[in-house]
XYZ file of C-alpha atoms in Angstrom:
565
model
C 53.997 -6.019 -77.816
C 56.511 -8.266 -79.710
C 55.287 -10.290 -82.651
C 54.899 -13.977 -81.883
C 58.022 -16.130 -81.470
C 58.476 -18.027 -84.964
C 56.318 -15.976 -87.012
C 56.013 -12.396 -88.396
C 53.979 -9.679 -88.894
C 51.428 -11.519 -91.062
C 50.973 -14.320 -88.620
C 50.167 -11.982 -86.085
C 47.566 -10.458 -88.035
C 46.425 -13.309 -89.143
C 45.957 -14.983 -85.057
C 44.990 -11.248 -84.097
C 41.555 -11.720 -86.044
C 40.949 -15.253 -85.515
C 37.944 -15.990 -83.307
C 39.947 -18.853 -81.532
C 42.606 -18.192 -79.256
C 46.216 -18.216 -78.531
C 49.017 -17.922 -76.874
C 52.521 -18.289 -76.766
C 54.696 -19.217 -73.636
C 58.302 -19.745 -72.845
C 59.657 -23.248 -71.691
C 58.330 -22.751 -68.660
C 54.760 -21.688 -69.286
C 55.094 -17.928 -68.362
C 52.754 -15.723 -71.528
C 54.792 -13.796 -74.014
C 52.312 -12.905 -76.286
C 48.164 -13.472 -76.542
C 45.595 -12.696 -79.413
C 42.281 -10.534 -78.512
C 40.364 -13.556 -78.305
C 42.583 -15.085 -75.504
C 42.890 -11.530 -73.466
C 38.855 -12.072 -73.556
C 39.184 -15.712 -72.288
C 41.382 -15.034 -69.597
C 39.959 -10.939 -68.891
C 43.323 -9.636 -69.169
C 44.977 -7.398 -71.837
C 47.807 -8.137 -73.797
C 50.036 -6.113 -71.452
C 49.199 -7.843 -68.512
C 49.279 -11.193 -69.676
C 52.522 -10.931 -70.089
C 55.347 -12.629 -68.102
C 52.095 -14.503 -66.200
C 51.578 -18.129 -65.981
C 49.238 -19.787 -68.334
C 48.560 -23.183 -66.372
C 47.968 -20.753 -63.284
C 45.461 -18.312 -64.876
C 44.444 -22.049 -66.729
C 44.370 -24.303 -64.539
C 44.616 -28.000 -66.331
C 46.381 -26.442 -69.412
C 48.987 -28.881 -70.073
C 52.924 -28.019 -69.160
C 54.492 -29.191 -72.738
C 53.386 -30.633 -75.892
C 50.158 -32.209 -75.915
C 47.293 -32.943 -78.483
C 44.109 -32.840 -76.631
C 43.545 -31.357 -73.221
C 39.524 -30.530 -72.515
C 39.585 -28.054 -69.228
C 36.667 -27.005 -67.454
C 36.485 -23.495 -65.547
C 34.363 -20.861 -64.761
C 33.657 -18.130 -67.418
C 35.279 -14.459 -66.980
C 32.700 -12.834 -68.623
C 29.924 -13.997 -65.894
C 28.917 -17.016 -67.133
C 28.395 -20.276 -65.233
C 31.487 -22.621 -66.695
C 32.922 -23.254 -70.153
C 34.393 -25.958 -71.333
C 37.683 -25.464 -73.694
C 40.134 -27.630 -75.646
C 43.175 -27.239 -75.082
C 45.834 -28.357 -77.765
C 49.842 -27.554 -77.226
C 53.053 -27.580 -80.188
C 56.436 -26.777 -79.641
C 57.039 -23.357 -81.930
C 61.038 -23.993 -80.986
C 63.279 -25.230 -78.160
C 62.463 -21.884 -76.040
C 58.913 -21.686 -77.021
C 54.956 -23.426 -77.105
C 52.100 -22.620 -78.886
C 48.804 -22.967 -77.253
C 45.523 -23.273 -79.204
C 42.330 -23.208 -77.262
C 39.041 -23.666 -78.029
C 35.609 -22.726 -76.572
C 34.010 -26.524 -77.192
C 31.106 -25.626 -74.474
C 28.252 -26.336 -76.381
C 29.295 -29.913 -77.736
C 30.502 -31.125 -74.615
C 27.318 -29.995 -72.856
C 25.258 -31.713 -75.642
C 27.599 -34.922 -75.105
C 26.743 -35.060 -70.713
C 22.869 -34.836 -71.325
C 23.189 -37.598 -74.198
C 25.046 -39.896 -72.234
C 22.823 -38.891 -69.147
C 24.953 -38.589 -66.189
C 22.931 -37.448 -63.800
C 25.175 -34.829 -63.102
C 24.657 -30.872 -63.179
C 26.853 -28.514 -64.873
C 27.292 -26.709 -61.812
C 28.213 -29.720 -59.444
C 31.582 -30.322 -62.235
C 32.389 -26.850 -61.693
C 32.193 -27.531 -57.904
C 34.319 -30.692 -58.069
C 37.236 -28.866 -60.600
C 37.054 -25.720 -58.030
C 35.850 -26.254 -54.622
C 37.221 -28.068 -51.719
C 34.977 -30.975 -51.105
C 35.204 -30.736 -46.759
C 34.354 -26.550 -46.532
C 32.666 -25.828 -49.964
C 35.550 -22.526 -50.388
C 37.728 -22.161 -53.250
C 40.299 -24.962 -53.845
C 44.157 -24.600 -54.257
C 43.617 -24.554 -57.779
C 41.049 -21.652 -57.577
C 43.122 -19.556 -55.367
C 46.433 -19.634 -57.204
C 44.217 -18.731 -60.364
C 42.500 -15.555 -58.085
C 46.193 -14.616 -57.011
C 48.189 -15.058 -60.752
C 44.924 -12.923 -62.180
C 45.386 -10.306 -59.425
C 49.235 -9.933 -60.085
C 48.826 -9.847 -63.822
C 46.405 -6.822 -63.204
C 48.920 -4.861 -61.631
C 47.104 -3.625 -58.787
C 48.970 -5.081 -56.118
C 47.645 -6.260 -52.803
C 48.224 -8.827 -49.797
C 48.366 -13.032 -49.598
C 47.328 -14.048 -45.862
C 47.790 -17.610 -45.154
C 46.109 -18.517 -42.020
C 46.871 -22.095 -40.105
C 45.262 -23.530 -37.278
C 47.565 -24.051 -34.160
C 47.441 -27.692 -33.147
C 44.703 -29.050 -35.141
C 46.250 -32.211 -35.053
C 45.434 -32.463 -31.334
C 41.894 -32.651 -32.173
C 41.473 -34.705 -34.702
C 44.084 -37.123 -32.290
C 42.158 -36.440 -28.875
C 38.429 -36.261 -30.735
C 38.780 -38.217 -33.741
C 38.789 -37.491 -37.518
C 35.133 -37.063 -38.060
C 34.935 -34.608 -35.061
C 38.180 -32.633 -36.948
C 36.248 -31.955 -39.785
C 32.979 -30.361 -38.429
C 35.651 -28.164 -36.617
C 37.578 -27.217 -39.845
C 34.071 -26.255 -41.604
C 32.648 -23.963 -38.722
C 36.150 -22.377 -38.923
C 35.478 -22.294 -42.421
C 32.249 -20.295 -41.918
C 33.409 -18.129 -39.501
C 36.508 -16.801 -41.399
C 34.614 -16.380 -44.611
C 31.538 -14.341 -42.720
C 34.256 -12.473 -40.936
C 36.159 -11.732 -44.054
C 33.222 -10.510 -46.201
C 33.502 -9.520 -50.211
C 36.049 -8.170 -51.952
C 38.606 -10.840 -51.291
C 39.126 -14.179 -51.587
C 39.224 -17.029 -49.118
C 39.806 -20.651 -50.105
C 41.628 -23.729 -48.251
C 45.002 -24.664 -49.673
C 44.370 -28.181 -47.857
C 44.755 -29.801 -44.765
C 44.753 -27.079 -41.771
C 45.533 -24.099 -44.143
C 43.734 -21.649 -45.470
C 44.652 -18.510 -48.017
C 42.885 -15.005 -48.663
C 43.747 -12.531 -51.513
C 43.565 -9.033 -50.937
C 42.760 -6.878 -54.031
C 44.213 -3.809 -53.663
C 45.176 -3.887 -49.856
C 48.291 -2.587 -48.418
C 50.070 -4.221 -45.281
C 48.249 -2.192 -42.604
C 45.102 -3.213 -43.840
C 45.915 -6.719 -44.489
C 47.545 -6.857 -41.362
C 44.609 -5.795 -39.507
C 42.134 -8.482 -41.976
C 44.607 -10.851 -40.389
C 44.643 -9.992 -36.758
C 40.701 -9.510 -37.024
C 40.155 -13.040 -38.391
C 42.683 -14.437 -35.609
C 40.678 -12.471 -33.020
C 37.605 -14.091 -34.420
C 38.747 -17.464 -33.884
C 40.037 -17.173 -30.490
C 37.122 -15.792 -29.187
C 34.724 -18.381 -30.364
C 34.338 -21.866 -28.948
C 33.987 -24.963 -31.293
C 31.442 -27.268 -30.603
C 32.251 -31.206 -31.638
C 31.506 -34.664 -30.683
C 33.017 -34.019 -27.432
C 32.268 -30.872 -25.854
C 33.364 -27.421 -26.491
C 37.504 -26.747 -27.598
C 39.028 -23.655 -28.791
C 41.647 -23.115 -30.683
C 44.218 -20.530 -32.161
C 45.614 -19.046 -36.035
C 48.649 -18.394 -37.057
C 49.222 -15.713 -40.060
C 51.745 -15.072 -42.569
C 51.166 -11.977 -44.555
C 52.740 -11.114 -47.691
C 52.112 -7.897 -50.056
C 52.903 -8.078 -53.643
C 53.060 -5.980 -56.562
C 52.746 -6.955 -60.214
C 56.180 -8.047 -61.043
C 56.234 -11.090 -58.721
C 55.081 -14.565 -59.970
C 52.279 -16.386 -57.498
C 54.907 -19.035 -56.288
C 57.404 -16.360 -55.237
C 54.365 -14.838 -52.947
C 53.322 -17.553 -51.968
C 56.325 -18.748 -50.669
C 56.426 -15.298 -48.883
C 53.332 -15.886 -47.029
C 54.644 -19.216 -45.817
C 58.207 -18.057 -44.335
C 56.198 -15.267 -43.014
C 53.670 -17.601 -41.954
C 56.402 -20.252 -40.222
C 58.258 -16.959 -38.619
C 54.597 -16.787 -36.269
C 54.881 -20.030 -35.298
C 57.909 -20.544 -34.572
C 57.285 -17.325 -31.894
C 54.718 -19.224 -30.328
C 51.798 -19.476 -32.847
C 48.300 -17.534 -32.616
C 49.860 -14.187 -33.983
C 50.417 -12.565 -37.208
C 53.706 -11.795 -39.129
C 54.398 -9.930 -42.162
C 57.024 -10.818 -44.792
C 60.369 -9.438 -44.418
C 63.331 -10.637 -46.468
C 64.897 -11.836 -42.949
C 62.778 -14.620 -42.979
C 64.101 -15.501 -46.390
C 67.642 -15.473 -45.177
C 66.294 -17.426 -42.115
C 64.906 -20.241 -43.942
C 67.655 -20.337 -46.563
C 70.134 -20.923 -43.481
C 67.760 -23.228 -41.895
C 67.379 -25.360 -45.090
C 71.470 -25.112 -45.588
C 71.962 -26.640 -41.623
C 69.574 -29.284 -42.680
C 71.265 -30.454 -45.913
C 74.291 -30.620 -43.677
C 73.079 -32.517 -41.397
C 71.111 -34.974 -43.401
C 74.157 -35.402 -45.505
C 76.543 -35.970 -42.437
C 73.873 -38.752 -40.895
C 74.135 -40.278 -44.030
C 77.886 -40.143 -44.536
C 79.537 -40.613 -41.303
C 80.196 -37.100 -40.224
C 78.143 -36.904 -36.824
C 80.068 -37.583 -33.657
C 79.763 -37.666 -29.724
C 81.443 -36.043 -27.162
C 81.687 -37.056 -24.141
C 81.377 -34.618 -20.772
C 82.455 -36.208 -17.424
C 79.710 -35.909 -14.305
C 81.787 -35.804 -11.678
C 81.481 -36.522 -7.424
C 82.308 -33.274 -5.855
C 84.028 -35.697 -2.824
C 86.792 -37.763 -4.406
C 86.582 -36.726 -7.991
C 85.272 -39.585 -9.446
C 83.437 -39.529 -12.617
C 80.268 -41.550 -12.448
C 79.307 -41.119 -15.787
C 79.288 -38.875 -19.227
C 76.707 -36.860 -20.869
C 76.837 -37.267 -24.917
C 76.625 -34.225 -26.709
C 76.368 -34.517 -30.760
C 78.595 -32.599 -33.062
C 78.689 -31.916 -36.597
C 82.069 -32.898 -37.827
C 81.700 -32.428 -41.555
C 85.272 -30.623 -42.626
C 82.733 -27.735 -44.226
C 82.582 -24.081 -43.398
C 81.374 -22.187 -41.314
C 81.417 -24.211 -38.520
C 78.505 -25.023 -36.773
C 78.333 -25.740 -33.425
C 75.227 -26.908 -31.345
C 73.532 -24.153 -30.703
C 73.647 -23.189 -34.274
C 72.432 -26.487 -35.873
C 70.279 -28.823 -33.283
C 67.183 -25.386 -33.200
C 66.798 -26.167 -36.763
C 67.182 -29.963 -36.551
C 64.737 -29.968 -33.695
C 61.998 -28.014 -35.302
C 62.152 -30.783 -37.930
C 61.614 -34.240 -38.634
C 64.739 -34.922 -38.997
C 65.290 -34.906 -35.313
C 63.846 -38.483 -34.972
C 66.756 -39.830 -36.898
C 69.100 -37.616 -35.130
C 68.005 -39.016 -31.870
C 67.873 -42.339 -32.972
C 71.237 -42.358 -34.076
C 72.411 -41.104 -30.745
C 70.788 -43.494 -28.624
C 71.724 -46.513 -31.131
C 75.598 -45.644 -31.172
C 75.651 -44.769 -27.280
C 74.240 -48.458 -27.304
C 77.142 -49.803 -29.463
C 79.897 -47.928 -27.758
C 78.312 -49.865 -24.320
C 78.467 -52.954 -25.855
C 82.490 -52.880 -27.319
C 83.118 -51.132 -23.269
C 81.198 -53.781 -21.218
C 82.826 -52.296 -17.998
C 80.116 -51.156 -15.666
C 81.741 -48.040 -14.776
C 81.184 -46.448 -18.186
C 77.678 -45.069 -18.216
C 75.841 -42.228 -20.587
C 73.278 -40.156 -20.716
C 71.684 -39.301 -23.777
C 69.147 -36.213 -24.883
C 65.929 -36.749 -25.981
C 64.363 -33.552 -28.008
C 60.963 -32.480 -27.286
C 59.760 -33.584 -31.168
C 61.013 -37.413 -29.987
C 58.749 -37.504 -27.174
C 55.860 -37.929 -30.277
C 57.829 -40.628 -31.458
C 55.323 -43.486 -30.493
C 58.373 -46.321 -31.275
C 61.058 -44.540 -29.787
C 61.036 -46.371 -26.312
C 60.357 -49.686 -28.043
C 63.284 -49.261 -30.102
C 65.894 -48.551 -27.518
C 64.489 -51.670 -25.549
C 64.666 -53.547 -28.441
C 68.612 -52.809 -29.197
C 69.531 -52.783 -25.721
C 67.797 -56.346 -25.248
C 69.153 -57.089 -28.696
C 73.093 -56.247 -27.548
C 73.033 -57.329 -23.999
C 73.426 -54.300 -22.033
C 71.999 -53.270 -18.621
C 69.363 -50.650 -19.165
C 71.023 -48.919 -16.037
C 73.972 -48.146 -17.925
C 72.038 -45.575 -20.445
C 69.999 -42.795 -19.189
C 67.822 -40.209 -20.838
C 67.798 -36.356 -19.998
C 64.333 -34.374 -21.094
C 64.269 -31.081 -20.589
C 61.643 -29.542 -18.097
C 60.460 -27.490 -20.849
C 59.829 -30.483 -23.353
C 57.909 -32.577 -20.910
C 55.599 -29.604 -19.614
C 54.960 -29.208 -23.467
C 53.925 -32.390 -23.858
C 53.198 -33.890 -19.986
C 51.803 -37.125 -21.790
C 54.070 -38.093 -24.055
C 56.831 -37.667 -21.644
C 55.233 -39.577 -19.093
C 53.938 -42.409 -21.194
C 57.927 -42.751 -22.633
C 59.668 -42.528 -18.733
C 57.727 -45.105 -17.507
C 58.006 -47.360 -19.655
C 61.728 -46.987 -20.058
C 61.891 -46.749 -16.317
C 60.424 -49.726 -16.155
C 63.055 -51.721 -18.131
C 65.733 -50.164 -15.815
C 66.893 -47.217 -17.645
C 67.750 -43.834 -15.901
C 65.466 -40.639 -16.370
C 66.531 -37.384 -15.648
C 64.596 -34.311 -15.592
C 67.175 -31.704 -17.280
C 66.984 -28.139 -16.578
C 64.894 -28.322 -13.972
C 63.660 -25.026 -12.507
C 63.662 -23.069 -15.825
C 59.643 -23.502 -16.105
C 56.634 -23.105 -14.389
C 55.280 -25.462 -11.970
C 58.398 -26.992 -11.363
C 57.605 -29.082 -8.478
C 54.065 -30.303 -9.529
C 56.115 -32.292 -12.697
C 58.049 -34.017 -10.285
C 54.735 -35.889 -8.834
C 53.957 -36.832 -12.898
C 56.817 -37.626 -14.103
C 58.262 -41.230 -13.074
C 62.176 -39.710 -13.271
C 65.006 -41.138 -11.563
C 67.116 -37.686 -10.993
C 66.980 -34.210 -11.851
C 69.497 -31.946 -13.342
C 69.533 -28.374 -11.700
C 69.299 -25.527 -14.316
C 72.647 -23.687 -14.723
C 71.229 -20.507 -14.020
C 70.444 -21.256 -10.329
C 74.518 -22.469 -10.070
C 76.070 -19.431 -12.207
C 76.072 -17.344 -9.054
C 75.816 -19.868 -6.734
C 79.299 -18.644 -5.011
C 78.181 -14.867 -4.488
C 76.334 -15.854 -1.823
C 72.435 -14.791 -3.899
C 68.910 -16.456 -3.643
C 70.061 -19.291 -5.501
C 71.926 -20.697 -2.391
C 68.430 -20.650 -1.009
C 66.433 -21.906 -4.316
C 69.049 -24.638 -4.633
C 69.465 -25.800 -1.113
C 64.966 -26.542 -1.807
C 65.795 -28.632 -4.792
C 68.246 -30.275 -2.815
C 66.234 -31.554 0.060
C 62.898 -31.912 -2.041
C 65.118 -34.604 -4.252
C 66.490 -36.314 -1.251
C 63.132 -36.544 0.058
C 61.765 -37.838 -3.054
C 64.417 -40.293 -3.541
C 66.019 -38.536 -6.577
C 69.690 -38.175 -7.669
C 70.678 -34.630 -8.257
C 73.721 -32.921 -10.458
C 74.389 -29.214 -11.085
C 75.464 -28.051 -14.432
C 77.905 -25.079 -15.152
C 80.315 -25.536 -12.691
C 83.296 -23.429 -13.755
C 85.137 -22.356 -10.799
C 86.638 -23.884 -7.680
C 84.285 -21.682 -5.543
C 81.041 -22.915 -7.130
C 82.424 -26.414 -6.198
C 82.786 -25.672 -2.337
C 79.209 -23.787 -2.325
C 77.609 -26.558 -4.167
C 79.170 -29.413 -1.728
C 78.044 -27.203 1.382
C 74.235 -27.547 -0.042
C 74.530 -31.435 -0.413
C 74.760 -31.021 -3.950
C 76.893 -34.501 -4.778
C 77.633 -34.621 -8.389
C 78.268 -31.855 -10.684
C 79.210 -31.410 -14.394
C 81.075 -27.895 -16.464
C 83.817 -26.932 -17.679
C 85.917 -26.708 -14.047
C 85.243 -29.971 -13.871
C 85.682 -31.687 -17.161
C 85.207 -30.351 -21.032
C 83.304 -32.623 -23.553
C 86.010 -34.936 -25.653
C 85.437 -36.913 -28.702
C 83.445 -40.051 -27.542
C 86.415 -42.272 -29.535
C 89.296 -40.525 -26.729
C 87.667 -41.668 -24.068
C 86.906 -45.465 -25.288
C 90.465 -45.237 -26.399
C 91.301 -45.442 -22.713
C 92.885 -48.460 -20.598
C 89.956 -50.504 -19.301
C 88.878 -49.165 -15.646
C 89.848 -45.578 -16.502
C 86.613 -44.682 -17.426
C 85.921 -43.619 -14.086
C 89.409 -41.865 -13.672
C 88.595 -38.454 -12.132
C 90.020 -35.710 -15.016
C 92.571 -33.516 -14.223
C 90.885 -30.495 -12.571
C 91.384 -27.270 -14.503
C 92.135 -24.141 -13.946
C 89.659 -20.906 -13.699
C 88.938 -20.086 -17.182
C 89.498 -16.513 -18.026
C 87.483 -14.691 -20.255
C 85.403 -17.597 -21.202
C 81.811 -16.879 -21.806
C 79.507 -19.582 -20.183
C 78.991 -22.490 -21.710
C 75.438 -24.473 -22.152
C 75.560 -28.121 -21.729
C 75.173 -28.656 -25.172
C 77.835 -26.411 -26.625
């Protein structure tokens, strides 16, 4: 063990006998050296105390400098809760001194003179118990965790969240919510049993610490607990609901610090829901690189909304008789100058599975607005995408009334696409924001239709205007498969139902003709037209918006394009 920073061999002698203890810490609070009487205090040794966090294993130990700090916690040795002063000096730029005191029996002494009314053991539940479930807090499990790394024994973080709580506490109310979250509370900690511990980080999220367990064993703690709460129904307010866990599982050994596992646990945690949610996943360092690409993508992003570097392109539906386009799909595009390039597919996953999306989608719909508004000519019309996350976007509708009202365009010159999978996801949402931009006059098409289940049922719930057939039913249209059959049914059930139709992928002559002999009568790919910048085709004479493209040629080699690549 080195001597302590600032001092030599005397001083540590001297702090080595005192009754009082210390410790010393780098600028960033991580222990470089203790005295017996702090191993005691925190039940570690000198060895494994070091390189651990002091306001971790100490929770309410202050960061930097400070005179006074009074910190209450339970005792190591078995006792019910101590109560120590906690004083903290600079020893040099790189280093702190921290001097800490056992002042239990004056501060007890001080509570019954000033009669509070309050037991000792009811502060120790307020410092380190979640008030809703009565588990450990935060603050107690990152303590549990830091005191299991610094013992070197290794083990296992789970982090457990429930799938879709908010739906409950949305559909049921707040106060139903909660007398979910603590039977789920009671169940995982009965299911658990000792040895570990279980705590709620807060809101829907809870944590274990496995002493001692390797990843087979925490995996199967994991996919037990899971198990558990899938099988059991929760009564509330309103009936019975069930409801699923997600788990992230991370192993550790003794060299890692708490926030590197934890942050483990998470990606490992966000890697099973992103796969669909009630499962488990353990921590692999491709999750790392996942997130860190994820995170990159989304400082792009942000950064282009912000500084002017998002654009639209423009791709031409076209009449299969005549040629004429009757309107463009927008597509967004990340025009930043930076490399790699990103295209679609590579940054709107990542900007859909976040917040971020809102904006994104607002910014679309606002400049397809604008761009209508500098073109008056009726001919130019767009559709626009609307992600599944904006469908929970309560204002959304209101605000593209509000600018379109605002600039003076017809609502029937801007139409919305939702995919078939978004609005089965959330059926509500997506009918509550059709109809009520139906109602305004604004077009609604259902995009990729047929890639789901139930296809035809969402047609009766959903107040669209048109439907866009999934490109996998055209790709082969022209080899004479089932989907001449599947598509010919989509064909006549629109036309019965009053709905406007277009195929997607069109990238040969041949799907053209098969496509026209099914009554298909508008069509969009790259055969027919590729996406341009927005700005080339406003550019254009007035009138020419409607200009049928010149048709090209078969393109060789070319792998298949989505609709938003």
């Amino acid at each position: 063990m080195s001597e302590p920073a600032g001092g030599g061999a005397d001083a540590e002698g001297v702090l080595a006998m005192s009754d009082i203890a210390y410790a010393i810490t780098d600028a960033r609070n991580a222990l470089t050296w203790i005295n017996p009487a702090a191993g005691t205090l925190l039940d570690l040794d000198a060895e494994q105390a070091v390189g651990r966090s002091l306001t971790a294993l100490l929770p309410g130990a202050p960061e930097g400098p400070q005179d006074s700090v009074v910190v209450y916690c339970p005792d190591a040795s078995g006792g019910q809760h101590l109560w120590l002063d906690v004083r903290c000096t600079e020893l040099d730029p790189d280093h702190l001194l921290y001097r800490i005191t056992d002042v239990t029996r004056w501060r007890d002494r001080e509570l019954s003179a000033a009669n509070l009314g309050i037991r000792k053991e009811d502060l120790l539940r307020m410092v380190e118990e979640d008030p809703l479930t009565g588990l450990p807090n935060r603050r107690a499990l990152t303590r549990a965790l830091e005191h299991q790394l610094a013992t070197g024994k290794g083990g296992a973080l789970l982090l457990l969240d429930l799938d879709n709580f908010k739906d409950i506490n949305d559909l049921h109310g707040h106060p139903t919510g909660d007398r979910v979250m603590c039977t789920l509370a009671r169940l995982l900690r009965d299911r658990l049993g000792g040895g570990s511990t279980i705590g709620r980080l807060g809101g829907d999220e809870f944590a274990v610490v496995l002493g001692g367990s390797n990843e087979q064993d925490a995996v199967a703690v994991a996919d037990r607990l899971r198990t558990a709460v899938a099988a059991v129904p929760l009564v509330g307010g309103y009936g019975a609901t069930r409801t699923t866990i997600s788990a992230g599982v991370a192993c550790f050994q003794s060299g890692e610090s708490w926030q590197a596992v934890l942050a483990n646990a998470d990606l490992a945690l966000y890697a099973s829901k992103s796969a669909g949610r009630n499962r488990v996943t353990v921590y692999e360092r491709g999750h790392y690189m996942n997130t860190a690409m994820r995170v990159t993508v989304l400082d792009r992003v942000r950064a282009a909304l912000v500084d002017g570097h998002l654009a639209l392109h423009a791709m031409p539906m076209v009449k299969l008789i005549g040629g004429r386009v009757v309107g463009h799909e927008l597509l967004l595009r990340l025009e930043d100058g930076r490399k790699p390039y990103l295209g679609p597919g590579e940054f709107l996953p990542a900007v859909e599975r976040s917040d971020l999306v809102f904006d994104i989608d607002r910014w679309v719909a606002g400049t397809a607005i604008d761009a209508l508004v500098q073109h008056p000519y009726p001919g130019l019309r767009f559709n626009v995408n609307v992600s599944g996350r904006t469908l929970e976007d309560e204002d959304f509708g209101d605000f593209v009334l509000d600018r379109l009202a605002a600039a003076g365009v017809a609502p029937g010159r801007l139409g919305f696409e939702i995919t078939e999978t978004a609005a089965v996801t959330n059926l509500d949402a997506a009918r509550s924001l059709s109809q009520k931009l139906r109602a305004n006059g604004c077009r609604i098409t259902l995009d990729d239709f047929g890639s789901g289940f139930g296809s035809f049922v969402h047609l009766k719930q959903l107040p669209i205007t048109g439907l866009k057939i999934d490109g996998e039913f055209v790709k082969g249209i022209d080899y004479g498969s089932r989907d001449t059959v599947l598509v010919q049914g989509l064909v006549d059930i629109a036309r019965g139902l009053g709905l406007s139709v277009v195929a997607e992928w069109v990238e040969r002559p041949t799907q053209v003709d098969a496509l026209s002999r099914l009554g298909v009568r508008v069509a969009q790919g790259f055969h027919l037209g590729r996406p341009a910048p927005l700005t080339e085709l406003l550019s254009r004479p007035m009138g020419q918006f409607s200009r049928r493209p010149q048709l090209m040629e078969e393109i060789d080699g070319e792998s298949q394009p989505s609709e938003t690549a």
